[in-house]
mmCIF file of C-alpha atoms in Angstrom:
data_model
loop_
_atom_site.group_PDB
_atom_site.id
_atom_site.type_symbol
_atom_site.label_atom_id
_atom_site.label_comp_id
_atom_site.label_asym_id
_atom_site.label_seq_id
_atom_site.Cartn_x
_atom_site.Cartn_y
_atom_site.Cartn_z
ATOM 1 C CA MET A 672 29.166 -32.481 -98.252
ATOM 2 C CA PHE A 673 25.417 -32.920 -97.671
ATOM 3 C CA GLU A 674 25.883 -36.161 -95.675
ATOM 4 C CA GLU A 675 27.873 -34.223 -93.109
ATOM 5 C CA LEU A 676 24.740 -32.199 -92.189
ATOM 6 C CA ILE A 677 22.743 -35.320 -91.187
ATOM 7 C CA PRO A 678 24.240 -35.833 -87.673
ATOM 8 C CA LEU A 679 23.489 -32.149 -86.879
ATOM 9 C CA ALA A 680 19.944 -32.563 -88.221
ATOM 10 C CA ALA A 681 19.515 -35.755 -86.195
ATOM 11 C CA ARG A 682 20.502 -33.941 -82.964
ATOM 12 C CA ILE A 683 17.961 -31.204 -83.697
ATOM 13 C CA ALA A 684 15.297 -33.773 -84.465
ATOM 14 C CA GLU A 685 15.886 -35.562 -81.195
ATOM 15 C CA MET A 686 15.630 -32.310 -79.261
ATOM 16 C CA LEU A 687 12.374 -31.374 -80.993
ATOM 17 C CA LYS A 688 10.838 -34.827 -80.577
ATOM 18 C CA ALA A 689 11.849 -35.013 -76.892
ATOM 19 C CA ARG A 690 10.129 -31.668 -76.317
ATOM 20 C CA GLY A 691 7.114 -32.541 -78.446
ATOM 21 C CA GLN A 692 7.734 -29.393 -80.489
ATOM 22 C CA THR A 693 7.464 -28.608 -84.166
ATOM 23 C CA LEU A 694 9.458 -26.567 -86.737
ATOM 24 C CA ALA A 695 8.785 -24.750 -89.985
ATOM 25 C CA VAL A 696 11.660 -23.699 -92.296
ATOM 26 C CA ALA A 697 12.111 -20.950 -94.850
ATOM 27 C CA ASP A 698 15.107 -21.786 -96.971
ATOM 28 C CA GLY A 699 16.566 -18.942 -99.102
ATOM 29 C CA ALA A 700 20.046 -19.121 -100.566
ATOM 30 C CA THR A 701 20.224 -22.638 -99.115
ATOM 31 C CA GLY A 702 17.795 -23.726 -101.839
ATOM 32 C CA GLY A 703 15.991 -26.307 -99.654
ATOM 33 C CA LEU A 704 19.073 -27.907 -98.090
ATOM 34 C CA ILE A 705 17.958 -27.033 -94.562
ATOM 35 C CA SER A 706 14.657 -28.778 -95.076
ATOM 36 C CA ALA A 707 16.346 -31.654 -96.916
ATOM 37 C CA ALA A 708 18.775 -32.284 -94.071
ATOM 38 C CA LEU A 709 15.968 -32.339 -91.490
ATOM 39 C CA LEU A 710 13.732 -34.485 -93.690
ATOM 40 C CA ALA A 711 16.569 -37.016 -94.120
ATOM 41 C CA VAL A 712 16.055 -37.892 -90.475
ATOM 42 C CA PRO A 713 13.695 -40.857 -89.976
ATOM 43 C CA GLY A 714 10.510 -39.746 -88.194
ATOM 44 C CA ALA A 715 10.719 -36.197 -89.467
ATOM 45 C CA SER A 716 6.904 -35.940 -89.633
ATOM 46 C CA LYS A 717 6.860 -35.877 -85.824
ATOM 47 C CA PHE A 718 8.597 -32.472 -85.765
ATOM 48 C CA TYR A 719 8.710 -30.949 -89.261
ATOM 49 C CA ARG A 720 5.540 -28.950 -90.123
ATOM 50 C CA GLY A 721 6.589 -27.648 -93.543
ATOM 51 C CA GLY A 722 8.209 -24.739 -95.246
ATOM 52 C CA GLY A 723 9.463 -23.629 -98.575
ATOM 53 C CA VAL A 724 12.233 -22.089 -100.625
ATOM 54 C CA VAL A 725 11.914 -18.307 -100.623
ATOM 55 C CA TYR A 726 13.721 -17.550 -103.835
ATOM 56 C CA THR A 727 11.483 -14.885 -105.334
ATOM 57 C CA LEU A 728 9.314 -12.020 -104.072
ATOM 58 C CA ARG A 729 6.270 -14.121 -105.077
ATOM 59 C CA ALA A 730 7.425 -17.040 -102.950
ATOM 60 C CA ARG A 731 8.058 -14.668 -100.033
ATOM 61 C CA ASN A 732 4.534 -13.209 -100.344
ATOM 62 C CA VAL A 733 2.864 -16.595 -100.502
ATOM 63 C CA LEU A 734 4.813 -18.224 -97.673
ATOM 64 C CA PHE A 735 4.845 -15.364 -95.215
ATOM 65 C CA ALA A 736 1.502 -13.666 -96.132
ATOM 66 C CA LEU A 737 2.727 -10.361 -94.720
ATOM 67 C CA PRO A 738 1.605 -6.943 -95.947
ATOM 68 C CA ARG A 739 4.106 -5.093 -98.077
ATOM 69 C CA GLU A 740 4.559 -2.545 -95.297
ATOM 70 C CA ALA A 741 6.104 -5.204 -93.061
ATOM 71 C CA TYR A 742 9.259 -5.108 -95.228
ATOM 72 C CA TYR A 743 9.716 -1.301 -95.389
ATOM 73 C CA GLY A 744 13.273 -0.380 -94.500
ATOM 74 C CA MET A 745 14.530 -3.929 -94.586
ATOM 75 C CA THR A 746 16.980 -5.511 -96.950
ATOM 76 C CA SER A 747 17.855 -9.150 -97.686
ATOM 77 C CA ALA A 748 20.453 -10.965 -95.632
ATOM 78 C CA THR A 749 20.035 -8.874 -92.529
ATOM 79 C CA GLU A 750 19.084 -9.922 -88.993
ATOM 80 C CA THR A 751 15.808 -7.968 -88.953
ATOM 81 C CA TYR A 752 14.717 -9.460 -92.306
ATOM 82 C CA ALA A 753 15.638 -13.007 -91.288
ATOM 83 C CA LEU A 754 13.871 -12.661 -87.888
ATOM 84 C CA LEU A 755 10.729 -11.348 -89.664
ATOM 85 C CA GLN A 756 10.796 -14.456 -91.899
ATOM 86 C CA ALA A 757 11.493 -16.858 -88.956
ATOM 87 C CA ARG A 758 8.502 -15.478 -87.067
ATOM 88 C CA ALA A 759 6.223 -15.499 -90.109
ATOM 89 C CA ILE A 760 7.030 -19.127 -91.145
ATOM 90 C CA ARG A 761 6.551 -20.296 -87.510
ATOM 91 C CA ASP A 762 3.227 -18.517 -87.272
ATOM 92 C CA ASN A 763 1.846 -19.460 -90.702
ATOM 93 C CA PHE A 764 2.676 -23.138 -90.158
ATOM 94 C CA ARG A 765 1.460 -22.959 -86.538
ATOM 95 C CA SER A 766 4.706 -24.485 -85.314
ATOM 96 C CA ASP A 767 6.683 -23.889 -82.146
ATOM 97 C CA TRP A 768 9.831 -22.910 -83.992
ATOM 98 C CA GLY A 769 10.609 -20.988 -87.165
ATOM 99 C CA LEU A 770 13.986 -21.094 -88.944
ATOM 100 C CA ALA A 771 14.697 -18.781 -91.843
ATOM 101 C CA GLU A 772 17.781 -18.184 -94.048
ATOM 102 C CA THR A 773 18.240 -15.343 -96.479
ATOM 103 C CA GLY A 774 21.294 -14.502 -98.534
ATOM 104 C CA ALA A 775 23.283 -14.759 -101.771
ATOM 105 C CA SER A 776 24.977 -17.988 -102.614
ATOM 106 C CA GLY A 777 26.840 -16.589 -105.528
ATOM 107 C CA GLY A 778 27.551 -17.577 -109.087
ATOM 108 C CA SER A 779 25.407 -14.691 -110.379
ATOM 109 C CA PRO A 780 24.495 -11.206 -109.115
ATOM 110 C CA HIS A 781 21.813 -11.077 -106.382
ATOM 111 C CA PRO A 782 18.830 -9.015 -107.577
ATOM 112 C CA LEU A 783 18.968 -6.814 -104.486
ATOM 113 C CA GLY A 784 22.768 -6.351 -104.531
ATOM 114 C CA VAL A 785 23.612 -8.692 -101.629
ATOM 115 C CA ALA A 786 27.315 -9.764 -101.904
ATOM 116 C CA SER A 787 27.959 -13.343 -102.875
ATOM 117 C CA GLY A 788 28.804 -15.473 -99.852
ATOM 118 C CA LYS A 789 26.600 -13.533 -97.368
ATOM 119 C CA SER A 790 23.754 -15.148 -95.463
ATOM 120 C CA CYS A 791 21.632 -14.463 -92.398
ATOM 121 C CA ALA A 792 19.819 -17.181 -90.498
ATOM 122 C CA ALA A 793 17.296 -16.552 -87.773
ATOM 123 C CA VAL A 794 15.409 -18.717 -85.357
ATOM 124 C CA ALA A 795 12.236 -17.791 -83.456
ATOM 125 C CA GLY A 796 10.833 -20.094 -80.775
ATOM 126 C CA PRO A 797 9.720 -20.245 -77.202
ATOM 127 C CA GLY A 798 11.896 -17.794 -75.295
ATOM 128 C CA VAL A 799 14.367 -17.401 -78.164
ATOM 129 C CA GLU A 800 14.765 -15.015 -81.061
ATOM 130 C CA GLN A 801 18.265 -14.818 -82.508
ATOM 131 C CA ALA A 802 19.918 -14.209 -85.833
ATOM 132 C CA ARG A 803 23.407 -14.592 -87.150
ATOM 133 C CA ILE A 804 25.225 -13.464 -90.284
ATOM 134 C CA THR A 805 27.618 -15.794 -92.092
ATOM 135 C CA GLU A 806 30.048 -14.483 -94.709
ATOM 136 C CA THR A 807 32.365 -16.577 -96.799
ATOM 137 C CA THR A 808 33.524 -13.940 -99.295
ATOM 138 C CA SER A 809 33.338 -16.754 -101.842
ATOM 139 C CA ASP A 810 31.440 -16.964 -105.072
ATOM 140 C CA ASP A 811 31.312 -20.778 -104.956
ATOM 141 C CA ARG A 812 27.562 -21.353 -105.061
ATOM 142 C CA VAL A 813 27.451 -24.957 -103.824
ATOM 143 C CA ALA A 814 30.041 -24.488 -101.082
ATOM 144 C CA ASN A 815 28.123 -21.425 -99.878
ATOM 145 C CA MET A 816 24.828 -23.261 -99.875
ATOM 146 C CA LEU A 817 26.303 -25.962 -97.660
ATOM 147 C CA THR A 818 28.031 -23.468 -95.378
ATOM 148 C CA PHE A 819 24.815 -21.421 -95.014
ATOM 149 C CA THR A 820 22.855 -24.632 -94.252
ATOM 150 C CA ARG A 821 25.243 -25.739 -91.628
ATOM 151 C CA ALA A 822 25.240 -22.269 -90.031
ATOM 152 C CA ALA A 823 21.417 -22.201 -89.946
ATOM 153 C CA LEU A 824 21.216 -25.647 -88.411
ATOM 154 C CA MET A 825 23.812 -24.759 -85.789
ATOM 155 C CA LEU A 826 21.873 -21.593 -84.905
ATOM 156 C CA LEU A 827 18.696 -23.680 -84.497
ATOM 157 C CA GLU A 828 20.484 -26.247 -82.313
ATOM 158 C CA GLU A 829 21.850 -23.388 -80.182
ATOM 159 C CA GLY A 830 18.383 -21.822 -79.936
ATOM 160 C CA LEU A 831 16.814 -25.156 -78.905
ATOM 161 C CA ALA A 832 19.450 -25.533 -76.201
ATOM 162 C CA HIS A 833 18.574 -22.083 -74.763
ATOM 163 C CA GLY A 834 14.820 -22.058 -75.478
ATOM 164 C CA GLU A 835 12.084 -22.522 -72.895
ATOM 165 C CA PRO A 836 10.903 -26.102 -72.435
ATOM 166 C CA PRO A 837 7.236 -26.682 -73.249
ATOM 167 C CA ALA A 838 4.687 -26.175 -70.463
ATOM 168 C CA GLY A 839 4.611 -29.133 -68.124
ATOM 169 C CA ALA A 840 8.019 -30.424 -69.198
ATOM 170 C CA ARG A 841 10.506 -31.431 -66.567
ATOM 171 C CA ALA A 842 13.788 -29.516 -66.491
#
């Protein structure tokens, strides 16, 4: 359950703190669980800049502050859409890293027709931009939210491991 995410979040926190870097998060179908896992780590204010749950178009417009044209040709739960969100949340919060998740957790139809159990997470940081789709084919909302959160955190951990160290840092 949720508690199982804390060791992963703690590893991410240590990596960010050791580098002196910060993170902003855009939770989608995860409903805030990505941020909650990271904020459960003591000392989160040293690395966590902020974020929000992007659950409506209004939330998307407020958090990302991108022109409508930026989304043309994109659909939810895709790599290009998630990367756009990861870059925007990073830039708007003036953080080193941006993590975004977009998808459909299930239990009810997604307004844009995304299949239940499909998510895409993306990370944008120094020297790293990557995205990954997770599909469970399940309609179990809570299980999907936890699976999507774990996948997003794992992608971030992977990105941090491959990202460029901050200027002046020893290798």
